[in-house]
Coordinates of C-alpha atoms in Angstrom, one line a residue:
M1 CA 28.3 10.7 -33.9
K2 CA 25.8 11.8 -36.4
L3 CA 25.0 15.0 -38.3
R4 CA 21.4 16.2 -38.4
L5 CA 19.3 19.2 -39.2
F6 CA 17.9 20.9 -36.2
P7 CA 14.9 23.0 -37.3
L8 CA 14.2 26.2 -35.5
L9 CA 10.5 25.5 -35.5
L10 CA 10.9 22.2 -33.5
F11 CA 9.6 23.6 -30.3
L12 CA 6.6 25.2 -32.0
S13 CA 5.6 22.0 -33.8
L14 CA 3.5 20.7 -30.9
A15 CA 1.2 23.7 -31.4
L16 CA 0.1 22.6 -34.9
P17 CA -3.7 22.3 -35.4
A18 CA -5.2 19.1 -34.1
V19 CA -6.0 16.4 -36.6
A20 CA -8.3 13.4 -36.4
Q21 CA -7.1 12.2 -33.0
Q22 CA -4.8 14.5 -31.0
L23 CA -2.4 12.6 -28.8
P24 CA -3.2 13.0 -25.1
G25 CA -1.6 16.0 -23.4
R26 CA 0.2 14.0 -20.7
L27 CA 1.9 11.9 -23.4
L28 CA 3.1 15.0 -25.2
D29 CA 4.2 16.7 -22.0
R30 CA 6.1 13.6 -20.8
L31 CA 8.0 13.5 -24.1
A32 CA 8.3 17.2 -24.8
P33 CA 11.7 18.8 -25.7
V34 CA 13.7 20.1 -22.8
E35 CA 17.1 21.9 -23.3
G36 CA 19.9 22.1 -20.8
V37 CA 23.6 21.8 -20.3
V38 CA 26.1 19.4 -18.8
V39 CA 27.3 20.6 -15.3
M40 CA 30.1 18.3 -14.4
R41 CA 31.3 14.7 -14.3
V42 CA 30.7 12.6 -11.1
G43 CA 32.3 9.2 -11.2
D44 CA 30.9 7.3 -14.3
E45 CA 28.0 9.8 -14.6
Y46 CA 27.3 13.4 -15.4
L47 CA 25.3 16.0 -13.7
I48 CA 22.8 18.0 -15.8
D49 CA 21.0 21.2 -14.9
R50 CA 17.5 19.9 -15.4
D51 CA 15.2 18.4 -12.7
A52 CA 11.6 17.5 -12.0
T53 CA 10.5 21.2 -12.3
Q54 CA 11.1 20.8 -16.0
G55 CA 9.3 17.4 -16.0
V56 CA 12.6 15.4 -16.1
Q57 CA 12.3 11.8 -14.8
A58 CA 14.5 8.8 -14.5
G59 CA 14.9 7.1 -17.9
D60 CA 14.8 10.3 -20.0
L61 CA 17.3 10.4 -22.8
F62 CA 19.1 13.6 -23.6
A63 CA 21.1 14.0 -26.9
V64 CA 24.4 15.8 -26.4
V65 CA 24.7 18.1 -29.4
K66 CA 27.5 20.2 -30.8
P67 CA 25.9 23.3 -32.4
G68 CA 26.7 23.4 -36.1
A69 CA 26.6 25.9 -39.0
P70 CA 23.3 27.7 -39.8
V71 CA 21.3 26.6 -42.8
V72 CA 20.3 29.6 -44.8
H73 CA 17.4 29.7 -47.3
P74 CA 19.0 30.6 -50.7
V75 CA 16.1 32.8 -51.8
T76 CA 14.8 34.5 -48.6
G77 CA 18.1 34.5 -46.7
E78 CA 16.2 33.2 -43.7
I79 CA 18.0 30.9 -41.2
I80 CA 15.9 27.8 -41.3
G81 CA 17.9 25.5 -39.1
K82 CA 21.3 24.4 -38.0
L83 CA 23.6 21.5 -38.8
D84 CA 24.0 20.1 -35.3
E85 CA 26.2 17.1 -34.5
T86 CA 25.0 14.5 -32.0
L87 CA 28.0 13.4 -29.9
G88 CA 26.1 10.8 -27.8
Y89 CA 23.3 10.5 -25.3
L90 CA 22.8 10.8 -21.5
Q91 CA 20.1 8.7 -19.7
V92 CA 18.8 10.2 -16.5
S93 CA 19.3 7.8 -13.5
R94 CA 18.4 10.0 -10.6
V95 CA 16.6 13.3 -10.2
R96 CA 17.6 15.8 -7.5
S97 CA 16.5 19.3 -6.7
G98 CA 18.1 21.6 -9.2
Y99 CA 20.0 18.9 -11.1
S100 CA 19.9 15.2 -12.2
Y101 CA 22.4 12.4 -12.6
A102 CA 22.7 10.8 -16.1
R103 CA 24.8 8.0 -17.4
P104 CA 26.5 8.3 -20.8
L105 CA 25.5 6.3 -23.8
P106 CA 27.8 4.8 -24.9
A107 CA 29.7 4.2 -21.7
G108 CA 33.0 6.2 -21.6
L109 CA 31.6 9.1 -23.6
Q110 CA 33.7 12.2 -22.7
L111 CA 31.8 15.4 -22.4
D112 CA 32.8 19.0 -21.6
K113 CA 31.1 21.2 -19.0
G114 CA 28.5 23.3 -20.6
A115 CA 27.8 20.9 -23.5
T116 CA 24.3 21.4 -24.8
I117 CA 21.8 18.7 -24.2
R118 CA 18.2 18.2 -25.6
R119 CA 15.7 15.7 -24.3
F120 CA 14.7 13.1 -26.9
D121 CA 16.3 15.1 -29.7
G122 CA 17.1 12.8 -32.6
V123 CA 16.5 9.7 -30.5
D124 CA 15.8 6.7 -32.6
A125 CA 12.3 5.4 -32.0
V126 CA 10.0 2.8 -33.5
L127 CA 6.3 1.9 -33.1
V128 CA 5.6 -1.8 -32.5
D129 CA 1.9 -2.4 -33.2
L130 CA 0.8 -5.7 -31.7
R131 CA -2.9 -4.8 -32.3
G132 CA -2.7 -4.3 -36.1
D133 CA -4.8 -1.2 -36.2
G134 CA -2.2 1.5 -35.1
D135 CA -1.2 3.1 -38.4
G136 CA -3.2 6.2 -37.6
V137 CA -1.5 6.4 -34.2
Y138 CA 1.8 6.2 -35.9
R139 CA 1.0 9.1 -38.2
Q140 CA 0.0 11.2 -35.1
L141 CA 3.3 10.2 -33.4
V142 CA 5.4 11.3 -36.3
R143 CA 3.4 14.5 -36.7
Q144 CA 3.2 15.6 -33.1
L145 CA 6.6 14.2 -31.8
P146 CA 8.9 15.3 -34.6
Q147 CA 11.9 15.6 -32.2
F148 CA 12.3 11.8 -32.5
N149 CA 14.2 10.1 -35.3
W150 CA 11.4 7.7 -36.4
Q151 CA 12.6 4.3 -37.6
G152 CA 9.3 3.1 -38.9
Y153 CA 6.2 1.2 -38.0
R154 CA 6.1 -2.6 -37.6
T155 CA 3.4 -5.2 -36.6
T156 CA 5.8 -7.8 -35.2
P157 CA 7.8 -7.8 -32.0
L158 CA 11.4 -6.6 -32.1
T159 CA 14.1 -9.4 -32.0
A160 CA 17.8 -9.5 -31.3
E161 CA 18.3 -9.7 -35.1
S162 CA 16.1 -6.7 -35.8
G163 CA 17.9 -4.6 -33.2
K164 CA 16.4 -2.2 -30.7
P165 CA 16.3 1.6 -31.0
L166 CA 16.8 3.7 -27.9
L167 CA 13.1 4.2 -27.5
I168 CA 10.2 1.7 -28.2
F169 CA 6.6 2.8 -28.6
Q170 CA 4.4 -0.3 -28.2
L171 CA 0.7 -0.5 -29.0
A172 CA -1.1 -3.4 -27.4
G173 CA -4.5 -4.3 -26.1
D174 CA -4.3 -2.1 -23.0
G175 CA -2.9 1.0 -24.7
L176 CA 0.3 2.7 -25.8
S177 CA 3.4 2.3 -23.8
V178 CA 6.8 4.0 -24.2
Q179 CA 9.9 2.3 -22.9
T180 CA 13.6 2.4 -23.3
A181 CA 15.5 -0.4 -25.1
A182 CA 16.4 -1.8 -21.6
G183 CA 12.7 -2.1 -20.7
Q184 CA 12.3 0.9 -18.4
M185 CA 8.8 2.3 -18.8
L186 CA 8.5 6.0 -19.3
V187 CA 4.7 6.5 -19.8
Q188 CA 1.6 4.6 -20.8
V189 CA -1.8 5.8 -22.0
A190 CA -5.1 3.9 -22.3
P191 CA -6.6 2.9 -25.6
A192 CA -9.5 5.5 -25.3
E193 CA -6.9 8.3 -24.9
I194 CA -5.7 7.6 -28.5
G195 CA -9.0 6.8 -30.0
L196 CA -8.9 3.0 -29.8
Q197 CA -10.9 0.3 -28.1
A198 CA -9.3 -2.0 -25.5
K199 CA -8.8 -5.5 -26.9
S200 CA -7.2 -8.8 -26.1
V201 CA -3.9 -9.3 -27.8
S202 CA -1.9 -12.5 -28.0
Q203 CA 1.6 -11.9 -26.7
P204 CA 4.6 -13.7 -28.1
A205 CA 6.1 -16.4 -25.8
A206 CA 8.8 -15.1 -23.5
P207 CA 12.2 -16.6 -24.1
A208 CA 13.4 -19.2 -21.6
V209 CA 15.6 -17.9 -18.8
A210 CA 17.8 -19.6 -16.4
A211 CA 16.8 -19.9 -12.8
P212 CA 18.1 -17.0 -10.6
T213 CA 21.4 -17.5 -8.9
P214 CA 20.9 -18.0 -5.2
A215 CA 21.8 -15.1 -3.0
A216 CA 24.4 -15.9 -0.4
S217 CA 24.7 -14.8 3.2
A218 CA 27.9 -13.2 4.6
A219 CA 28.9 -16.7 5.7
G220 CA 28.4 -18.1 2.2
T221 CA 25.2 -20.1 2.9
A222 CA 22.6 -20.1 0.2
L223 CA 19.5 -18.4 1.4
I224 CA 17.2 -19.7 -1.3
P225 CA 18.4 -22.5 -3.6
G226 CA 15.8 -21.9 -6.4
A227 CA 12.7 -20.1 -7.5
A228 CA 9.3 -21.6 -7.1
T229 CA 6.7 -21.8 -9.8
V230 CA 3.4 -19.9 -9.8
A231 CA 0.6 -22.0 -8.4
P232 CA -2.9 -22.3 -10.0
A233 CA -5.5 -19.8 -9.0
A234 CA -7.6 -20.4 -5.9
S235 CA -10.2 -18.5 -4.0
R236 CA -9.4 -16.6 -0.8
G237 CA -11.3 -19.0 1.4
G238 CA -11.2 -22.7 2.3
V239 CA -8.3 -25.0 3.1
L240 CA -5.5 -24.3 0.6
V241 CA -3.0 -27.1 0.2
M242 CA 0.7 -26.2 -0.1
Q243 CA 1.7 -25.9 -3.8
Q244 CA 5.4 -25.6 -3.7
Q245 CA 8.2 -26.4 -1.3
R246 CA 11.9 -26.3 -1.7
Q247 CA 14.7 -26.3 0.8
G248 CA 14.3 -23.1 2.7
I249 CA 11.3 -21.8 0.7
W250 CA 7.5 -22.3 0.8
R251 CA 5.2 -20.8 -1.8
G252 CA 1.5 -20.9 -1.4
P253 CA -1.4 -21.0 -3.9
S254 CA -2.6 -18.0 -5.9
L255 CA -5.3 -15.9 -4.2
S256 CA -7.6 -13.9 -6.3
G257 CA -7.0 -10.1 -6.2
E258 CA -4.1 -7.8 -5.6
A259 CA -2.5 -7.7 -2.2
V260 CA -2.0 -4.3 -0.6
A261 CA -0.3 -5.3 2.7
L262 CA 0.3 -8.2 5.1
A263 CA 0.8 -8.7 8.8
G264 CA 1.5 -11.6 11.1
G265 CA 1.0 -12.4 14.8
D266 CA -1.3 -14.2 17.3
F267 CA -4.6 -12.5 16.6
D268 CA -7.0 -14.8 18.5
G269 CA -4.9 -15.5 21.6
D270 CA -4.4 -19.3 21.1
G271 CA -0.6 -19.1 21.2
A272 CA -0.1 -19.7 17.5
N273 CA 0.6 -17.1 14.8
E274 CA -1.7 -16.2 11.9
L275 CA -1.2 -14.3 8.7
A276 CA -3.4 -11.5 7.5
L277 CA -3.6 -10.3 3.9
L278 CA -5.2 -7.0 3.0
F279 CA -6.9 -6.6 -0.4
A280 CA -8.6 -3.6 -1.9
D281 CA -12.0 -4.9 -0.8
G282 CA -11.4 -7.0 2.2
L283 CA -9.0 -8.7 4.6
T284 CA -8.5 -12.5 5.1
V285 CA -6.8 -14.2 8.0
Y286 CA -5.0 -17.5 7.4
R287 CA -2.9 -20.0 9.3
L288 CA 0.0 -21.9 7.9
S289 CA 0.4 -25.4 9.4
A290 CA 1.8 -28.6 8.2
G291 CA 2.2 -27.2 4.7
K292 CA -1.5 -26.1 4.4
L293 CA -2.8 -22.5 4.3
Q294 CA -6.2 -22.4 6.0
A295 CA -8.5 -19.4 5.9
L296 CA -9.8 -18.6 9.4
G297 CA -11.9 -15.5 8.8
Q298 CA -12.7 -12.5 6.5
V299 CA -13.5 -8.9 7.1
R300 CA -15.3 -6.8 4.5
L301 CA -14.1 -3.3 4.2
P302 CA -16.3 -0.1 4.0
R303 CA -16.4 1.6 0.6
D304 CA -15.2 4.9 2.1
G305 CA -11.5 5.1 2.2
V306 CA -8.7 3.4 0.2
P307 CA -6.7 0.6 2.0
L308 CA -3.1 1.6 2.4
S309 CA -1.5 -0.4 5.1
L310 CA -1.9 -3.2 7.7
D311 CA 0.1 -3.8 10.9
A312 CA -0.3 -6.1 13.9
F313 CA 0.4 -5.0 17.5
D314 CA -0.9 -5.8 21.0
L315 CA -1.5 -2.2 22.2
D316 CA -4.1 -3.1 24.9
G317 CA -2.0 -5.8 26.5
D318 CA -4.5 -8.7 26.2
R319 CA -2.0 -11.0 24.6
R320 CA -3.9 -10.8 21.3
Q321 CA -2.4 -8.6 18.5
E322 CA -4.9 -6.2 17.0
L323 CA -4.8 -5.4 13.3
Y324 CA -4.4 -1.7 12.4
L325 CA -5.9 -0.9 9.0
G326 CA -4.6 2.3 7.4
L327 CA -7.0 4.2 5.0
G328 CA -6.5 7.1 2.7
F329 CA -9.2 9.7 1.9
E330 CA -9.5 12.7 -0.3
D331 CA -8.7 15.1 2.6
G332 CA -6.7 13.0 5.0
V333 CA -6.0 9.5 6.4
G334 CA -7.3 7.3 9.2
T335 CA -6.8 4.0 11.0
R336 CA -9.4 1.5 12.1
I337 CA -8.8 -1.4 14.4
I338 CA -9.7 -5.0 13.7
E339 CA -10.0 -7.3 16.7
Y340 CA -10.9 -11.0 17.4
V341 CA -14.2 -10.8 19.3
D342 CA -16.5 -13.7 20.2
G343 CA -15.0 -16.1 17.8
G344 CA -14.6 -13.8 14.8
F345 CA -12.8 -10.8 13.4
Q346 CA -14.6 -7.5 13.8
L347 CA -13.8 -4.0 12.3
L348 CA -14.4 -1.5 15.1
P349 CA -16.4 1.6 14.2
D350 CA -14.0 4.3 15.5
I351 CA -11.5 5.9 13.2
S352 CA -8.3 7.7 14.3
P353 CA -6.7 10.5 12.1
W354 CA -3.3 8.7 12.0
L355 CA -1.5 6.2 10.0
V356 CA 0.5 3.7 12.1
R357 CA 3.2 1.2 11.7
A358 CA 4.8 -1.4 14.0
I359 CA 8.5 -0.6 14.1
R360 CA 11.2 -3.0 15.3
R361 CA 13.9 -1.5 17.5
G362 CA 17.5 -2.7 17.5
D363 CA 17.0 -4.8 20.7
G364 CA 14.2 -6.7 19.0
S365 CA 11.3 -5.0 20.8
R366 CA 8.6 -3.3 18.8
M367 CA 6.6 -0.1 19.1
L368 CA 3.5 1.2 17.3
A369 CA 4.4 4.5 15.7
G370 CA 1.9 7.0 14.2
Q371 CA 1.9 10.1 12.1
R372 CA -1.0 12.4 11.2
G373 CA -2.2 12.8 7.6
G374 CA -0.8 15.5 5.3
Q375 CA -2.6 17.9 3.0
G376 CA -2.7 17.8 -0.8
M377 CA 0.0 15.6 -2.2
R378 CA 1.5 14.6 1.2
L379 CA 0.1 11.4 2.6
T380 CA 1.5 12.1 6.1
A381 CA 3.1 15.1 7.8
G382 CA 4.2 16.3 11.2
N383 CA 5.9 14.6 14.1
V384 CA 6.0 10.8 14.5
H385 CA 4.8 9.6 17.9
V386 CA 4.7 6.3 19.8
M387 CA 1.0 5.5 19.9
N388 CA -1.3 4.6 22.8
R389 CA -4.8 3.3 22.8
R390 CA -7.8 4.7 24.5
G391 CA -10.8 2.5 23.9
G392 CA -11.2 2.2 20.2
V393 CA -9.1 5.2 19.2
L394 CA -5.4 6.0 19.1
A395 CA -3.7 8.7 21.0
P396 CA -0.1 10.1 20.6
G397 CA 2.5 9.5 23.2
E398 CA 6.3 10.1 23.2
M399 CA 7.6 11.9 20.1
L400 CA 10.3 10.1 18.0
G401 CA 13.1 12.1 16.6
V402 CA 13.0 10.8 13.1
P403 CA 15.0 12.6 10.3
P404 CA 13.3 15.4 8.5
K405 CA 11.1 14.8 5.5
T406 CA 10.5 11.1 6.4
S407 CA 7.3 9.2 7.1
I408 CA 6.5 6.3 9.4
F409 CA 6.8 3.9 6.4
N410 CA 10.1 4.8 4.9
V411 CA 12.2 5.2 8.1
Q412 CA 13.7 2.6 10.4
P413 CA 15.9 2.9 13.6
L414 CA 19.2 1.2 13.2
D415 CA 22.1 0.5 15.6
D416 CA 25.7 1.2 14.4
A417 CA 28.6 -1.0 15.0
K418 CA 29.5 0.9 18.2
G419 CA 26.0 0.7 19.7
G420 CA 25.0 4.2 18.6
A421 CA 21.6 5.2 17.3
L422 CA 21.0 5.7 13.6
W423 CA 18.1 6.1 11.3
A424 CA 17.8 4.4 7.9
A425 CA 15.3 5.9 5.4
I426 CA 14.2 5.8 1.8
G427 CA 14.6 9.2 0.3
I428 CA 12.3 11.2 -2.0
D429 CA 14.2 9.8 -5.0
D430 CA 14.0 6.2 -3.7
Q431 CA 17.6 5.9 -2.6
L432 CA 18.7 4.5 0.8
Q433 CA 20.0 7.1 3.3
I434 CA 21.6 6.8 6.7
F435 CA 21.1 9.6 9.3
A436 CA 22.7 10.2 12.7
A437 CA 20.5 10.6 15.7
D438 CA 20.7 14.4 15.3
G439 CA 19.3 14.2 11.8
Q440 CA 22.6 14.7 10.0
R441 CA 22.8 12.6 6.8
L442 CA 25.8 10.3 6.9
W443 CA 25.4 8.4 3.7
E444 CA 23.3 8.0 0.6
G445 CA 23.1 5.1 -1.9
N446 CA 22.8 5.3 -5.6
E447 CA 20.5 2.3 -6.3
T448 CA 16.7 2.7 -6.5
V449 CA 14.9 0.8 -3.8
G450 CA 11.4 0.6 -2.4
G451 CA 8.4 1.1 -4.6
H452 CA 4.7 0.6 -3.7
R453 CA 1.4 0.7 -5.5
A454 CA -0.9 1.5 -2.6
G455 CA -2.1 5.1 -2.9
V456 CA -5.1 7.5 -2.8
E457 CA -6.2 9.8 -5.6
R458 CA -6.4 13.4 -4.7
R459 CA -6.9 16.8 -6.3
D460 CA -3.5 18.6 -6.7
P461 CA -3.9 22.1 -5.3
D462 CA -0.8 23.3 -7.1
S463 CA -2.0 22.2 -10.6
I464 CA -3.4 24.6 -13.1
Q465 CA -6.9 25.7 -12.0
G466 CA -6.3 23.3 -9.0
N467 CA -8.5 20.5 -10.5
F468 CA -5.9 18.0 -11.7
R469 CA -6.0 14.7 -9.9
Q470 CA -3.2 12.3 -9.2
T471 CA -2.4 9.5 -6.9
V472 CA -0.4 10.0 -3.7
Y473 CA 1.5 6.7 -3.1
R474 CA 2.5 5.2 0.2
S475 CA 6.2 4.5 0.6
A476 CA 7.5 0.9 1.0
R477 CA 8.4 -0.1 4.5
L478 CA 11.8 -1.0 6.0
D479 CA 12.4 -3.5 8.8
L480 CA 15.2 -5.1 10.8
G481 CA 16.2 -8.8 10.4
P482 CA 18.5 -11.2 12.3
D483 CA 21.7 -9.7 13.6
G484 CA 20.3 -6.2 13.1
V485 CA 20.5 -6.3 9.3
L486 CA 18.3 -3.7 7.4
L487 CA 15.6 -5.4 5.3
V488 CA 14.9 -3.4 2.2
P489 CA 12.2 -4.2 -0.5
V490 CA 13.1 -3.5 -4.1
N491 CA 10.5 -3.2 -6.9
E492 CA 11.9 -2.5 -10.4
G493 CA 9.7 -1.0 -13.1
L494 CA 7.7 2.2 -13.8
R495 CA 7.7 4.6 -10.8
F496 CA 8.6 8.2 -9.9
L497 CA 6.0 10.7 -11.1
S498 CA 4.0 8.2 -13.1
Q499 CA 0.4 7.7 -12.1
Q500 CA 0.3 4.1 -13.4
R501 CA 3.0 2.3 -11.4
K502 CA 3.9 -1.1 -12.9
Y503 CA 6.7 -3.3 -11.4
S504 CA 8.2 -6.3 -13.2
K505 CA 10.9 -7.5 -10.8
S506 CA 11.3 -7.6 -7.1
R507 CA 13.3 -8.9 -4.2
V508 CA 14.2 -8.2 -0.5
V509 CA 17.8 -7.2 0.2
A510 CA 19.5 -7.4 3.6
Y511 CA 22.1 -4.7 4.3
A512 CA 24.6 -4.1 7.2
W513 CA 26.0 -0.8 8.3
D514 CA 29.8 -1.0 8.6
G515 CA 30.3 2.6 9.9
F516 CA 30.8 4.0 6.5
S517 CA 28.2 2.6 4.2
L518 CA 25.6 -0.1 3.8
R519 CA 26.9 -3.4 2.4
E520 CA 24.7 -6.1 1.0
V521 CA 24.7 -9.3 3.2
W522 CA 22.1 -11.5 1.4
K523 CA 19.0 -11.2 -0.8
T524 CA 16.1 -13.2 -2.0
P525 CA 16.1 -14.3 -5.7
D526 CA 14.6 -11.9 -8.2
E527 CA 10.9 -12.6 -8.8
S528 CA 9.2 -11.4 -12.0
T529 CA 6.4 -10.0 -9.9
Y530 CA 5.4 -7.0 -7.8
L531 CA 6.3 -7.2 -4.1
A532 CA 3.4 -5.7 -2.2
D533 CA 4.7 -6.2 1.3
F534 CA 6.9 -8.3 3.6
A535 CA 7.0 -9.1 7.3
L536 CA 9.3 -11.0 9.7
F537 CA 7.6 -13.4 12.2
D538 CA 7.2 -17.1 12.9
A539 CA 4.8 -17.9 10.1
D540 CA 4.7 -21.7 10.5
N541 CA 4.9 -21.7 14.3
D542 CA 8.2 -23.7 14.5
G543 CA 9.8 -21.4 17.0
R544 CA 11.9 -19.5 14.4
D545 CA 11.1 -16.3 12.5
E546 CA 10.7 -16.4 8.7
L547 CA 10.7 -13.8 6.1
V548 CA 7.1 -13.7 4.6
T549 CA 6.4 -11.8 1.4
A550 CA 3.2 -11.1 -0.5
I551 CA 3.8 -10.9 -4.2
V552 CA 1.4 -10.1 -6.9
T553 CA 1.3 -12.0 -10.2
G554 CA -0.5 -11.2 -13.4
S555 CA -0.3 -7.4 -12.7
G556 CA 1.7 -6.4 -15.8
W557 CA 0.7 -4.4 -18.8
F558 CA -0.9 -7.4 -20.5
S559 CA -2.7 -9.1 -17.6
L560 CA -6.1 -7.9 -18.7
G561 CA -7.1 -7.5 -15.0
K562 CA -6.4 -11.1 -14.0
T563 CA -4.4 -10.4 -10.8
H564 CA -3.5 -12.9 -8.1
S565 CA -1.5 -12.7 -4.9
V566 CA 0.8 -15.3 -3.4
F567 CA 2.4 -15.8 0.1
Q568 CA 6.1 -16.8 -0.1
V569 CA 8.0 -17.8 3.1
Y570 CA 11.8 -17.9 3.3
E571 CA 13.8 -19.6 6.0
L572 CA 16.4 -17.0 7.2
P573 CA 20.2 -17.6 7.1

């Protein structure tokens, strides 16, 4: 508990005249003071009366303050402040409509209903300058963000011995980032936004960590006995030799570029499955055989449209699965078909105003579902239909009764233990949800799942003057695995309202519905990478389905644009 002076002019300080380099508005807005109250206790957390309409996001720190005696100027008699007492802090974990969940710091902190909370008020903060030229930036931070309790400016990384404040401002070659002591990113701005030039910065070596503990299936069998190492970079073409193999896991070589999505199936009708990997500028088809990944063909993408998704499905019944490429535009979405024609892969010219996804039913069969594009900040909207094909274009068929406010990417049909029909979905706050067939929500989790970086930049019609642009992201997909388990991708890192999504840890988790809640059955080991996509199919043509993931390496804050993608194949329990 600490006593501090709360100046009455704190909320006006951001309006001081600009100095040499004004901090960017989005940084100031993201860290601006917000005042509220504690509503009630829920389990180990508290509800607060602030939400996204006030700019609140997960990771935000609220000081819990006990109003103190006024401070009176001895000459003028003016009240110039109050001696408020800080009781502790609340860190937002989930944002809902009208309220948010927050965990107490320290744990076990006892708070009363109606207790006053102030975002970032008196929160200890430090600037770590890895560039060596950020003294001017530090002066601006202190001047324009006076609500923080600034602990100084240093040019060396924080260590366990030096201790970590609640909030860390780090200045590096690619800009200024703000993160919590636990490493949760809150905001990042580019060097040019703070009057600096981008530069290469040598990063300190990361401490050695133990290999991840293998996840176990319900029967106790290790799914993956160990993590594989990153293979050296390779081009997207040619014959690529297997780089890593362990019992139950295969990891391929690094492929230049960031993967957007993957799909698997028999694309050329020869009876063997291939793998297709979608990048921002093109698509490459591979075959995995005898430990070698061989590139079979490439398709260059048109410059109009941003690649969002990729799915494989034999909609015309010719025993060759077509590839359905989802694209995002300023004013809508569309799907183009890629087919194997005359010995090569061709992008058909027609475009359908739908985004589609191959969805697995509880009985193992699959359907191609589609949804029309939404307006403004909604990527998709309207009813979800089973899709048919008429020539080179898609046409809607039977309507699917998906839960409200879901899209084709974040929803998955699921059978309950008694054979009834359910829907699993990733909610707007990235929590798992289970719905009955009639749309009634039966259960909601409290862990953050999903997370995807594919999106299209659009003008936000609800912004001031209607000219603010931000990225509308695609949701991560769900799928069904063996024995009807629900396969859920998890990316940890910067997300929610941020326009620069960065993920530093990922995995795939299998859940089973027991009639009351989802319980974890098995999971892949944590990877210190971004999981772009996953699929379930017989990747190596051994007659058994594998879990195939596309992970992105070298995509963190300090990668300097050197991004590569890797296939990883897991034998299923």
